[in-house]
Amino acid sequence: MMIHSIGQLKILQLNLDDAAKCDQDENQAFSDRIKHRKLVDCVNHHRHIREYTEDLNSIINPIMLFYFMICSVMLCCIGFQATLSDGFSFRLFFMSEYLVALMVQLFLFYWHGNETILENRNLSMALYNCGWYNECKGFKTSLMVMMEGFKLPVKFSVGRFYEMSLPTFLSILNASYSYYALLRQVQN
């Protein structure tokens, strides 16, 4: 479902790139109306993406907060148990496999969250690259208003505290290692 937001943001970027393009055969007033209609469609598309992302975020927000805390503790405990085992055993192998699977699963959530943030940042660049400098004053004014609207981030968050991004994923791994180091120190 997070991938859907990324795909829609990419489609919006393509539509923004196309917003200033119009057949040169048509008269100027008609061409300006078509371009303005394309911009209005892009604004509505962005609004729908924001609404979808906010709705999805309200659903997954508490779940991801719980998952954030559980994964931190599980990564710590599995790492601690793995260091307590003697030599190579199937138990160590299964714990290592579970640890990697847990990190990959967690990484996928945060990677998609990070991609959503990056694609949202690319919207302003797509507006800038649409050939606005050759357009009428009304088109340029509309673009400036759209750029201000695009400053509101489209992102997923963890319990309304952290945004789902790769730096947050790294902070989970750092927190897990800190808990692990504390357990090792207490055990010694």
Tab-separated table of C-alpha atoms in Angstrom:
chain	number	residue	atom	x	y	z
A	1	MET	CA	0.000	0.000	0.000
A	2	MET	CA	2.947	2.292	0.603
A	3	ILE	CA	4.185	1.467	-2.889
A	4	HIS	CA	0.938	2.878	-4.255
A	5	SER	CA	1.837	6.318	-2.860
A	6	ILE	CA	5.277	6.129	-4.450
A	7	GLY	CA	3.792	5.170	-7.815
A	8	GLN	CA	1.207	7.950	-7.664
A	9	LEU	CA	3.897	10.507	-6.835
A	10	LYS	CA	5.912	9.327	-9.857
A	11	ILE	CA	2.834	9.632	-12.076
A	12	LEU	CA	2.242	13.133	-10.717
A	13	GLN	CA	5.843	14.051	-11.548
A	14	LEU	CA	5.300	12.922	-15.148
A	15	ASN	CA	2.071	14.919	-15.334
A	16	LEU	CA	3.866	17.988	-13.981
A	17	ASP	CA	6.611	17.580	-16.577
A	18	ASP	CA	3.866	17.505	-19.205
A	19	ALA	CA	1.848	20.433	-17.772
A	20	ALA	CA	3.398	23.169	-19.904
A	21	LYS	CA	3.351	21.147	-23.109
A	22	CYS	CA	0.595	21.888	-25.559
A	23	ASP	CA	0.205	21.862	-29.335
A	24	GLN	CA	1.562	25.045	-30.864
A	25	ASP	CA	-1.080	24.955	-33.617
A	26	GLU	CA	-3.833	26.081	-31.246
A	27	ASN	CA	-4.505	29.705	-30.353
A	28	GLN	CA	-2.795	31.113	-27.263
A	29	ALA	CA	-5.915	31.600	-25.100
A	30	PHE	CA	-7.084	28.024	-25.670
A	31	SER	CA	-3.565	26.729	-25.043
A	32	ASP	CA	-3.368	28.650	-21.739
A	33	ARG	CA	-6.711	27.181	-20.621
A	34	ILE	CA	-5.505	23.655	-21.376
A	35	LYS	CA	-2.279	24.235	-19.449
A	36	HIS	CA	-4.198	25.704	-16.517
A	37	ARG	CA	-6.549	22.697	-16.554
A	38	LYS	CA	-3.526	20.374	-16.445
A	39	LEU	CA	-2.217	22.255	-13.402
A	40	VAL	CA	-5.599	22.008	-11.672
A	41	ASP	CA	-5.639	18.266	-12.385
A	42	CYS	CA	-2.150	17.967	-10.878
A	43	VAL	CA	-3.244	19.868	-7.755
A	44	ASN	CA	-6.246	17.557	-7.347
A	45	HIS	CA	-4.040	14.517	-7.905
A	46	HIS	CA	-1.628	15.721	-5.217
A	47	ARG	CA	-4.539	16.321	-2.841
A	48	HIS	CA	-5.776	12.757	-3.411
A	49	ILE	CA	-2.281	11.372	-2.791
A	50	ARG	CA	-2.042	13.352	0.460
A	51	GLU	CA	-5.462	12.145	1.606
A	52	TYR	CA	-4.619	8.523	0.769
A	53	THR	CA	-1.286	8.759	2.576
A	54	GLU	CA	-2.851	10.398	5.638
A	55	ASP	CA	-5.577	7.728	5.790
A	56	LEU	CA	-3.054	4.905	5.428
A	57	ASN	CA	-0.765	6.584	7.935
A	58	SER	CA	-3.572	6.822	10.503
A	59	ILE	CA	-4.078	3.068	10.174
A	60	ILE	CA	-0.457	1.910	10.270
A	61	ASN	CA	0.829	4.578	12.672
A	62	PRO	CA	0.138	2.763	15.983
A	63	ILE	CA	1.036	-0.596	14.458
A	64	MET	CA	4.430	0.671	13.301
A	65	LEU	CA	5.130	2.227	16.703
A	66	PHE	CA	4.482	-1.124	18.375
A	67	TYR	CA	6.538	-2.891	15.700
A	68	PHE	CA	9.334	-0.324	16.148
A	69	MET	CA	9.578	-1.114	19.874
A	70	ILE	CA	9.198	-4.887	19.485
A	71	CYS	CA	11.845	-5.087	16.760
A	72	SER	CA	14.325	-3.124	18.829
A	73	VAL	CA	13.917	-5.531	21.733
A	74	MET	CA	13.859	-8.643	19.525
A	75	LEU	CA	17.007	-7.652	17.651
A	76	CYS	CA	18.745	-7.089	20.964
A	77	CYS	CA	17.583	-10.376	22.512
A	78	ILE	CA	18.379	-12.485	19.464
A	79	GLY	CA	21.835	-10.947	19.200
A	80	PHE	CA	22.411	-11.539	22.911
A	81	GLN	CA	21.280	-15.173	22.717
A	82	ALA	CA	23.453	-15.737	19.666
A	83	THR	CA	26.546	-14.581	21.544
A	84	LEU	CA	25.769	-16.904	24.459
A	85	SER	CA	25.703	-20.054	22.344
A	86	ASP	CA	28.776	-22.252	22.234
A	87	GLY	CA	30.258	-22.728	18.768
A	88	PHE	CA	28.179	-23.377	15.699
A	89	SER	CA	24.846	-25.091	16.191
A	90	PHE	CA	21.550	-25.259	14.407
A	91	ARG	CA	20.071	-23.052	17.103
A	92	LEU	CA	22.632	-20.355	16.317
A	93	PHE	CA	21.936	-20.784	12.609
A	94	PHE	CA	18.171	-20.389	13.092
A	95	MET	CA	18.613	-17.374	15.363
A	96	SER	CA	20.901	-15.735	12.805
A	97	GLU	CA	18.425	-16.499	10.043
A	98	TYR	CA	15.579	-15.036	12.099
A	99	LEU	CA	17.650	-11.953	12.882
A	100	VAL	CA	18.357	-11.333	9.192
A	101	ALA	CA	14.705	-11.919	8.238
A	102	LEU	CA	13.562	-9.476	10.918
A	103	MET	CA	16.000	-6.804	9.743
A	104	VAL	CA	15.014	-7.277	6.080
A	105	GLN	CA	11.321	-7.039	6.894
A	106	LEU	CA	11.865	-3.906	8.932
A	107	PHE	CA	14.138	-2.452	6.246
A	108	LEU	CA	11.463	-2.863	3.569
A	109	PHE	CA	8.945	-0.778	5.527
A	110	TYR	CA	11.436	1.991	6.155
A	111	TRP	CA	12.845	1.911	2.628
A	112	HIS	CA	9.374	2.452	1.144
A	113	GLY	CA	8.755	5.247	3.639
A	114	ASN	CA	12.041	6.838	2.586
A	115	GLU	CA	11.147	6.503	-1.102
A	116	THR	CA	7.846	8.291	-0.447
A	117	ILE	CA	9.727	11.197	1.116
A	118	LEU	CA	12.204	11.347	-1.780
A	119	GLU	CA	9.498	11.230	-4.450
A	120	ASN	CA	7.608	14.004	-2.672
A	121	ARG	CA	10.759	16.146	-2.695
A	122	ASN	CA	11.096	15.557	-6.427
A	123	LEU	CA	7.719	17.192	-7.094
A	124	SER	CA	9.083	20.716	-6.759
A	125	MET	CA	11.905	19.836	-9.132
A	126	ALA	CA	9.380	18.471	-11.643
A	127	LEU	CA	7.500	21.781	-11.419
A	128	TYR	CA	10.698	23.693	-11.963
A	129	ASN	CA	11.606	21.563	-14.995
A	130	CYS	CA	8.242	21.915	-16.769
A	131	GLY	CA	9.268	24.873	-18.931
A	132	TRP	CA	7.539	27.543	-16.877
A	133	TYR	CA	9.852	30.321	-18.049
A	134	ASN	CA	8.154	30.426	-21.479
A	135	GLU	CA	4.655	30.659	-20.042
A	136	CYS	CA	2.281	33.485	-19.181
A	137	LYS	CA	2.238	35.246	-15.817
A	138	GLY	CA	-0.881	33.358	-14.611
A	139	PHE	CA	0.815	30.010	-15.230
A	140	LYS	CA	3.914	31.137	-13.348
A	141	THR	CA	1.820	32.351	-10.421
A	142	SER	CA	-0.041	29.036	-10.283
A	143	LEU	CA	3.273	27.178	-10.240
A	144	MET	CA	4.529	29.256	-7.312
A	145	VAL	CA	1.347	28.499	-5.371
A	146	MET	CA	1.734	24.795	-6.178
A	147	MET	CA	5.357	24.811	-4.997
A	148	GLU	CA	4.231	26.184	-1.651
A	149	GLY	CA	1.577	23.475	-1.415
A	150	PHE	CA	4.155	20.794	-2.209
A	151	LYS	CA	6.206	21.852	0.795
A	152	LEU	CA	3.750	19.971	3.021
A	153	PRO	CA	5.355	16.552	3.246
A	154	VAL	CA	3.759	13.353	2.068
A	155	LYS	CA	5.308	10.831	4.434
A	156	PHE	CA	4.614	7.902	6.696
A	157	SER	CA	5.411	8.065	10.373
A	158	VAL	CA	5.991	5.818	13.346
A	159	GLY	CA	3.575	6.697	16.114
A	160	ARG	CA	3.652	10.363	15.095
A	161	PHE	CA	7.158	10.576	16.602
A	162	TYR	CA	9.466	9.562	13.770
A	163	GLU	CA	9.154	9.588	10.033
A	164	MET	CA	9.602	6.258	8.302
A	165	SER	CA	12.966	6.739	6.652
A	166	LEU	CA	16.333	5.074	6.435
A	167	PRO	CA	17.823	7.225	9.226
A	168	THR	CA	15.026	5.976	11.496
A	169	PHE	CA	15.833	2.395	10.483
A	170	LEU	CA	19.452	3.001	11.439
A	171	SER	CA	18.342	4.436	14.775
A	172	ILE	CA	16.450	1.194	15.456
A	173	LEU	CA	19.609	-0.787	14.772
A	174	ASN	CA	21.641	1.576	16.967
A	175	ALA	CA	19.114	1.305	19.794
A	176	SER	CA	19.162	-2.475	19.526
A	177	TYR	CA	22.929	-2.534	19.693
A	178	SER	CA	22.862	-0.211	22.707
A	179	TYR	CA	20.467	-2.573	24.503
A	180	TYR	CA	22.678	-5.500	23.524
A	181	ALA	CA	25.809	-3.783	24.869
A	182	LEU	CA	23.994	-3.041	28.111
A	183	LEU	CA	22.948	-6.687	28.488
A	184	ARG	CA	26.507	-7.862	27.789
A	185	GLN	CA	27.857	-5.466	30.397
A	186	VAL	CA	25.292	-6.592	32.969
A	187	GLN	CA	26.026	-10.262	32.209
A	188	ASN	CA	29.772	-9.787	32.732
